Tab-separated table of C-alpha atoms in Angstrom:
chain	number	residue	atom	x	y	z
A	1	UNK	CA	66.936	144.073	46.332
A	2	UNK	CA	69.298	144.911	49.184
A	3	UNK	CA	73.004	144.450	48.604
A	4	UNK	CA	74.641	141.542	50.462
A	5	UNK	CA	78.049	141.580	52.186
A	6	UNK	CA	80.722	139.928	50.063
A	7	UNK	CA	84.097	139.495	51.826
A	8	UNK	CA	85.793	138.967	48.442
A	9	UNK	CA	84.641	142.298	47.004
A	10	UNK	CA	87.585	144.601	46.261
A	11	UNK	CA	87.936	147.748	48.330
A	12	UNK	CA	86.948	150.945	46.434
A	13	UNK	CA	89.917	153.006	45.318
A	14	UNK	CA	90.254	156.582	46.520
A	15	UNK	CA	90.118	157.993	42.991
A	16	UNK	CA	86.756	156.236	42.465
A	17	UNK	CA	85.252	157.881	45.563
A	18	UNK	CA	82.973	160.840	44.801
A	19	UNK	CA	84.462	164.232	45.585
A	20	UNK	CA	81.937	165.125	48.317
A	21	UNK	CA	82.694	161.877	50.205
A	22	UNK	CA	86.421	162.625	50.117
A	23	UNK	CA	85.782	166.110	51.526
A	24	UNK	CA	83.714	164.725	54.413
A	25	UNK	CA	86.395	162.169	55.243
A	26	UNK	CA	89.027	164.880	55.358
A	27	UNK	CA	86.873	167.018	57.643
A	28	UNK	CA	86.208	164.108	59.997
A	29	UNK	CA	89.918	163.344	60.225
A	30	UNK	CA	90.699	166.993	60.872
A	31	UNK	CA	88.125	167.090	63.676
A	32	UNK	CA	89.799	164.113	65.361
A	33	UNK	CA	93.301	165.543	65.102
A	34	UNK	CA	92.241	169.153	65.855
A	35	UNK	CA	89.271	169.263	68.274
A	36	UNK	CA	88.946	172.987	67.531
A	37	UNK	CA	89.043	173.183	63.688
A	38	UNK	CA	89.575	176.442	61.781
A	39	UNK	CA	86.484	178.646	61.600
A	40	UNK	CA	86.305	178.352	57.832
A	41	UNK	CA	86.207	174.560	58.011
A	42	UNK	CA	83.854	174.365	60.973
A	43	UNK	CA	81.360	176.708	59.340
A	44	UNK	CA	81.152	174.472	56.272
A	45	UNK	CA	79.411	171.657	58.147
A	46	UNK	CA	76.532	171.547	60.563
A	47	UNK	CA	76.795	169.110	63.531
A	48	UNK	CA	74.803	165.896	63.324
A	49	UNK	CA	72.031	165.478	65.891
A	50	UNK	CA	72.816	163.015	68.742
A	51	UNK	CA	71.862	159.409	68.015
A	52	UNK	CA	68.500	158.444	69.493
A	53	UNK	CA	67.716	154.719	69.530
A	54	UNK	CA	64.252	153.746	68.388
A	55	UNK	CA	61.817	153.253	71.259
A	56	UNK	CA	61.593	149.585	72.214
A	57	UNK	CA	64.845	148.583	70.498
A	58	UNK	CA	67.586	146.697	72.448
A	59	UNK	CA	69.787	149.801	72.287
A	60	UNK	CA	67.081	151.802	74.045
A	61	UNK	CA	66.650	149.160	76.757
A	62	UNK	CA	70.384	148.859	77.523
A	63	UNK	CA	70.361	152.307	79.175
A	64	UNK	CA	68.121	150.888	81.886
A	65	UNK	CA	70.093	147.636	82.341
A	66	UNK	CA	71.131	146.910	85.941
A	67	UNK	CA	74.479	145.116	85.964
A	68	UNK	CA	73.805	143.792	89.451
A	69	UNK	CA	70.679	141.982	88.178
A	70	UNK	CA	72.137	140.319	85.103
A	71	UNK	CA	71.400	136.646	84.657
A	72	UNK	CA	74.362	134.417	85.538
A	73	UNK	CA	74.057	132.925	82.074
A	74	UNK	CA	71.365	132.175	79.508
A	75	UNK	CA	70.340	129.035	81.431
A	76	UNK	CA	69.918	130.885	84.732
A	77	UNK	CA	72.570	129.137	86.847
A	78	UNK	CA	76.302	129.580	87.078
A	79	UNK	CA	78.261	126.434	86.150
A	80	UNK	CA	80.829	125.172	88.623
A	81	UNK	CA	84.488	125.744	87.798
A	82	UNK	CA	85.961	122.645	86.208
A	83	UNK	CA	88.792	122.416	88.724
A	84	UNK	CA	86.417	122.714	91.703
A	85	UNK	CA	84.132	120.070	90.217
A	86	UNK	CA	87.073	117.756	89.590
A	87	UNK	CA	88.342	118.128	93.172
A	88	UNK	CA	84.808	117.543	94.476
A	89	UNK	CA	84.529	114.373	92.381
A	90	UNK	CA	87.939	113.242	93.687
A	91	UNK	CA	86.854	113.777	97.302
A	92	UNK	CA	83.481	112.111	96.767
A	93	UNK	CA	85.069	109.053	95.185
A	94	UNK	CA	87.803	108.477	97.748
A	95	UNK	CA	85.804	109.335	100.883
A	96	UNK	CA	83.338	106.543	100.108
A	97	UNK	CA	82.929	103.995	102.918
A	98	UNK	CA	85.498	105.756	105.112
A	99	UNK	CA	84.379	105.556	108.717
A	100	UNK	CA	87.752	105.498	110.486
A	101	UNK	CA	90.274	108.237	111.136
A	102	UNK	CA	90.787	110.068	107.857
A	103	UNK	CA	93.487	112.661	107.202
A	104	UNK	CA	92.739	115.179	104.441
A	105	UNK	CA	95.488	117.645	103.587
A	106	UNK	CA	96.391	120.162	100.955
A	107	UNK	CA	100.104	120.834	100.590
A	108	UNK	CA	102.023	123.612	98.873
A	109	UNK	CA	105.233	122.788	97.070
A	110	UNK	CA	106.546	122.020	93.602
A	111	UNK	CA	105.776	119.365	91.018
A	112	UNK	CA	109.220	118.233	89.887
A	113	UNK	CA	110.272	116.199	86.857
A	114	UNK	CA	112.124	113.125	88.141
A	115	UNK	CA	114.499	113.130	85.176
A	116	UNK	CA	115.615	116.761	85.239
A	117	UNK	CA	115.045	117.600	88.901
A	118	UNK	CA	113.341	120.834	87.800
A	119	UNK	CA	109.795	122.043	88.258
A	120	UNK	CA	107.577	120.866	85.421
A	121	UNK	CA	106.677	123.385	82.732
A	122	UNK	CA	103.438	122.537	80.928
A	123	UNK	CA	102.060	124.503	77.924
A	124	UNK	CA	99.038	125.771	79.875
A	125	UNK	CA	98.172	129.247	81.113
A	126	UNK	CA	96.255	128.527	84.317
A	127	UNK	CA	95.750	125.918	87.056
A	128	UNK	CA	95.259	122.402	85.836
A	129	UNK	CA	95.042	118.960	87.418
A	130	UNK	CA	98.020	116.864	86.386
A	131	UNK	CA	96.961	113.240	86.075
A	132	UNK	CA	100.127	111.596	84.731
A	133	UNK	CA	102.281	111.258	87.858
A	134	UNK	CA	104.649	108.512	86.654
A	135	UNK	CA	107.547	110.849	85.958
A	136	UNK	CA	106.979	113.523	88.577
A	137	UNK	CA	107.301	113.862	92.327
A	138	UNK	CA	105.900	116.441	94.699
A	139	UNK	CA	108.366	118.346	96.876
A	140	UNK	CA	106.546	119.589	99.967
A	141	UNK	CA	109.066	122.327	100.591
A	142	UNK	CA	109.542	126.055	100.149
A	143	UNK	CA	112.269	128.645	100.632
A	144	UNK	CA	113.079	130.224	103.994
A	145	UNK	CA	111.869	133.563	102.578
A	146	UNK	CA	108.502	132.098	101.549
A	147	UNK	CA	108.149	130.437	104.953
A	148	UNK	CA	108.830	133.736	106.751
A	149	UNK	CA	106.391	135.582	104.462
A	150	UNK	CA	103.560	133.123	105.210
A	151	UNK	CA	104.337	133.380	108.922
A	152	UNK	CA	103.975	137.167	108.700
A	153	UNK	CA	100.748	137.004	106.658
A	154	UNK	CA	99.061	134.483	108.950
A	155	UNK	CA	100.114	136.397	112.077
A	156	UNK	CA	98.544	139.520	110.554
A	157	UNK	CA	95.313	137.588	109.960
A	158	UNK	CA	95.283	136.471	113.603
A	159	UNK	CA	95.527	140.127	114.700
A	160	UNK	CA	92.872	141.240	112.196
A	161	UNK	CA	90.353	138.628	113.346
A	162	UNK	CA	90.794	139.691	116.977
A	163	UNK	CA	89.743	143.281	116.358
A	164	UNK	CA	86.393	144.259	117.914
A	165	UNK	CA	84.925	145.287	114.534
A	166	UNK	CA	85.762	141.941	112.895
A	167	UNK	CA	82.597	139.906	112.213
A	168	UNK	CA	84.016	136.714	110.694
A	169	UNK	CA	85.510	133.556	112.183
A	170	UNK	CA	88.507	134.153	114.415
A	171	UNK	CA	91.839	132.426	113.894
A	172	UNK	CA	93.377	130.602	116.859
A	173	UNK	CA	97.136	130.268	117.082
A	174	UNK	CA	99.234	127.468	118.610
A	175	UNK	CA	102.980	126.776	118.677
A	176	UNK	CA	104.169	123.183	119.195
A	177	UNK	CA	107.502	121.345	119.080
A	178	UNK	CA	107.345	117.614	118.477
A	179	UNK	CA	109.602	114.736	117.449
A	180	UNK	CA	108.513	111.915	115.137
A	181	UNK	CA	110.313	108.576	115.284
A	182	UNK	CA	109.556	106.133	112.465
A	183	UNK	CA	109.892	102.363	112.903
A	184	UNK	CA	109.466	99.425	110.569
A	185	UNK	CA	108.137	96.434	112.468
A	186	UNK	CA	107.141	93.242	110.672
A	187	UNK	CA	106.844	95.136	107.422
A	188	UNK	CA	104.651	97.875	108.886
A	189	UNK	CA	105.841	101.464	109.117
A	190	UNK	CA	104.614	103.283	112.200
A	191	UNK	CA	105.166	106.722	113.674
A	192	UNK	CA	105.638	107.632	117.333
A	193	UNK	CA	105.130	111.338	118.082
A	194	UNK	CA	106.429	112.796	121.340
A	195	UNK	CA	106.453	116.260	122.877
A	196	UNK	CA	109.959	117.675	122.493
A	197	UNK	CA	109.985	119.350	125.910
A	198	UNK	CA	108.346	116.717	128.139
A	199	UNK	CA	108.966	113.540	126.143
A	200	UNK	CA	105.300	112.580	126.513
A	201	UNK	CA	104.014	110.249	123.798
A	202	UNK	CA	101.276	112.077	121.893
A	203	UNK	CA	100.381	109.519	119.197
A	204	UNK	CA	101.381	106.125	117.802
A	205	UNK	CA	99.885	105.543	114.352
A	206	UNK	CA	100.243	103.800	111.035
A	207	UNK	CA	99.290	105.691	107.918
A	208	UNK	CA	97.902	104.207	104.694
A	209	UNK	CA	97.747	106.272	101.529
A	210	UNK	CA	94.336	106.357	99.860
A	211	UNK	CA	94.847	108.820	97.008
A	212	UNK	CA	96.420	112.111	96.017
A	213	UNK	CA	95.703	114.772	93.407
A	214	UNK	CA	98.279	117.125	91.882
A	215	UNK	CA	97.416	120.637	90.708
A	216	UNK	CA	99.933	122.471	88.551
A	217	UNK	CA	99.750	126.252	88.963
A	218	UNK	CA	101.882	128.040	86.325
A	219	UNK	CA	100.900	131.545	87.459
A	220	UNK	CA	102.209	131.048	90.999
A	221	UNK	CA	105.506	129.972	92.573
A	222	UNK	CA	103.992	126.914	94.253
A	223	UNK	CA	101.880	123.986	93.145
A	224	UNK	CA	99.286	122.038	95.164
A	225	UNK	CA	98.885	118.412	96.192
A	226	UNK	CA	95.730	117.140	97.886
A	227	UNK	CA	96.166	113.907	99.855
A	228	UNK	CA	93.789	111.525	101.608
A	229	UNK	CA	95.237	109.048	104.100
A	230	UNK	CA	93.780	106.614	106.594
A	231	UNK	CA	95.333	106.642	110.062
A	232	UNK	CA	95.119	103.865	112.607
A	233	UNK	CA	96.192	104.026	116.244
A	234	UNK	CA	98.436	101.146	117.298
A	235	UNK	CA	100.340	100.061	120.392
A	236	UNK	CA	103.628	101.688	121.182
A	237	UNK	CA	106.594	99.518	120.130
A	238	UNK	CA	109.415	98.503	122.425
A	239	UNK	CA	111.692	101.486	121.956
A	240	UNK	CA	114.705	99.575	123.272
A	241	UNK	CA	114.213	96.546	121.039
A	242	UNK	CA	113.771	98.519	117.820
A	243	UNK	CA	115.838	101.274	116.281
A	244	UNK	CA	114.048	104.100	114.464
A	245	UNK	CA	114.664	104.295	110.735
A	246	UNK	CA	113.967	108.023	110.627
A	247	UNK	CA	113.651	110.949	113.023
A	248	UNK	CA	111.972	114.294	112.330
A	249	UNK	CA	111.972	117.370	114.585
A	250	UNK	CA	108.928	119.548	113.913
A	251	UNK	CA	108.669	123.196	114.956
A	252	UNK	CA	105.057	123.962	114.023
A	253	UNK	CA	102.830	127.024	114.002
A	254	UNK	CA	99.152	126.098	113.638
A	255	UNK	CA	96.465	128.610	112.680
A	256	UNK	CA	92.956	127.214	113.074
A	257	UNK	CA	89.796	128.693	111.534
A	258	UNK	CA	86.468	126.904	111.066
A	259	UNK	CA	87.210	123.427	109.638
A	260	UNK	CA	90.810	124.217	108.753
A	261	UNK	CA	94.248	124.079	110.321
A	262	UNK	CA	96.990	125.990	108.488
A	263	UNK	CA	100.192	124.283	109.618
A	264	UNK	CA	103.461	126.112	108.993
A	265	UNK	CA	106.307	123.798	109.941
A	266	UNK	CA	110.093	123.711	109.951
A	267	UNK	CA	111.201	120.080	109.813
A	268	UNK	CA	114.729	118.940	110.664
A	269	UNK	CA	115.724	115.367	109.867
A	270	UNK	CA	119.057	114.705	111.628
A	271	UNK	CA	121.810	112.691	110.025
A	272	UNK	CA	120.639	109.104	109.864
A	273	UNK	CA	121.322	105.716	108.368
A	274	UNK	CA	119.301	104.950	105.207
A	275	UNK	CA	118.019	101.622	106.503
A	276	UNK	CA	118.709	98.628	108.747
A	277	UNK	CA	122.368	98.193	109.635
A	278	UNK	CA	124.091	95.349	107.796
A	279	UNK	CA	126.001	93.397	110.501
A	280	UNK	CA	128.377	91.980	107.859
A	281	UNK	CA	129.317	95.344	106.370
A	282	UNK	CA	132.879	96.588	106.804
A	283	UNK	CA	133.924	100.141	107.506
A	284	UNK	CA	131.831	102.965	109.009
A	285	UNK	CA	128.081	102.813	108.323
A	286	UNK	CA	126.767	104.983	105.514
A	287	UNK	CA	124.600	107.867	106.666
A	288	UNK	CA	122.365	110.455	105.038
A	289	UNK	CA	123.065	114.116	105.829
A	290	UNK	CA	120.771	116.234	107.951
A	291	UNK	CA	117.958	117.902	106.013
A	292	UNK	CA	115.855	120.979	106.872
A	293	UNK	CA	112.595	121.659	105.042
A	294	UNK	CA	109.921	124.330	105.356
A	295	UNK	CA	106.347	123.199	104.811
A	296	UNK	CA	102.860	124.675	104.637
A	297	UNK	CA	99.901	122.322	104.824
A	298	UNK	CA	96.177	122.900	105.076
A	299	UNK	CA	94.692	120.076	107.111
A	300	UNK	CA	90.993	119.449	107.573
A	301	UNK	CA	90.717	119.681	111.353
A	302	UNK	CA	87.247	118.088	111.375
A	303	UNK	CA	87.144	115.529	108.535
A	304	UNK	CA	84.022	113.955	110.024
A	305	UNK	CA	82.100	117.041	108.874
A	306	UNK	CA	83.151	116.463	105.264
A	307	UNK	CA	82.280	112.764	105.570
A	308	UNK	CA	78.805	113.654	106.885
A	309	UNK	CA	78.166	115.997	103.949
A	310	UNK	CA	79.314	113.322	101.531
A	311	UNK	CA	76.779	110.909	103.038
A	312	UNK	CA	74.035	113.484	102.406
A	313	UNK	CA	75.042	113.695	98.745
A	314	UNK	CA	74.759	109.900	98.437
A	315	UNK	CA	71.241	110.079	99.891
A	316	UNK	CA	70.292	112.976	97.601
A	317	UNK	CA	69.706	115.261	100.586
A	318	UNK	CA	70.488	118.987	100.892
A	319	UNK	CA	74.186	119.317	101.681
A	320	UNK	CA	77.229	121.587	101.782
A	321	UNK	CA	79.661	119.180	100.149
A	322	UNK	CA	80.431	121.448	97.198
A	323	UNK	CA	80.758	124.522	99.427
A	324	UNK	CA	83.295	122.759	101.663
A	325	UNK	CA	85.286	121.671	98.602
A	326	UNK	CA	85.167	125.192	97.163
A	327	UNK	CA	86.433	126.733	100.428
A	328	UNK	CA	89.150	124.105	100.870
A	329	UNK	CA	90.503	124.657	97.356
A	330	UNK	CA	89.994	128.408	97.667
A	331	UNK	CA	92.236	128.529	100.735
A	332	UNK	CA	94.973	126.616	98.936
A	333	UNK	CA	94.752	128.825	95.864
A	334	UNK	CA	94.818	132.001	97.961
A	335	UNK	CA	97.966	130.812	99.738
A	336	UNK	CA	99.674	129.812	96.473
A	337	UNK	CA	98.928	133.201	94.908
A	338	UNK	CA	100.645	134.960	97.828
A	339	UNK	CA	103.896	133.018	97.530
A	340	UNK	CA	106.803	135.305	96.674
């Protein structure tokens, strides 16, 4: 009867080992330490023949294995990454029945603990969706050095895509300077965007938040927030009858490729009052100091394409919904990994 492995069996002591086994062990150790052993020792042993696996055994077949033809897994299909699947589910859920003007953005910044004011530090080793957002806020801001680095990287990509040998999608570049004025009229907050040079009104909209999703990325300097908003065009308010509650000056560099617009923006909010002026207040009005932020957002330039693919999923038709989600998240992850 064959002997079975017993993990509790005591290890054999050296003095109980037969003499010939101890000599072989010493020779093997000498051969490892001294590749060219003394002639007297080398002549005592004859080399073992090379190992030849039995014909038809798995060890024999592995020599002919093509790594490029390996099955993706035992079930024949590669499972989707959990984080990509979760983002796809998030998009599918919140794009339902959306036929108006939808804004889909991915932002880079930091998830900050409201109590400490510091970036959160979770006991995880890789990207994870953070679902408990009661005690955190997202700061859509980065350092001047990070902003300059992204500007350099994206400019390089513009040049690379313009080379004659480049076969992918080109990146188009645009520089704009705009001013946003925010008003609160009858309880509704609206934004009036004008061209900084000409003063021409470019858009008057209200924005309603639909949902957002936070992704904590411990291996990079920046985290990710995905937002979905609904925008509605409204009439321009009487600028003389209403005072803006907030003003933002945007110096923006936009890099467009395929469905995406990579918007690198310096935003200056001048000194302003925190709210409506109290006519009964005494002394000078309280104001908030000027603030400058540096932002990087990935906006879906053609959200109607994503909506159309979502409709195909609902009808169980062939679609590219997952591929769009994968590319969208992939762009955000690639940017986050390049943050210094």
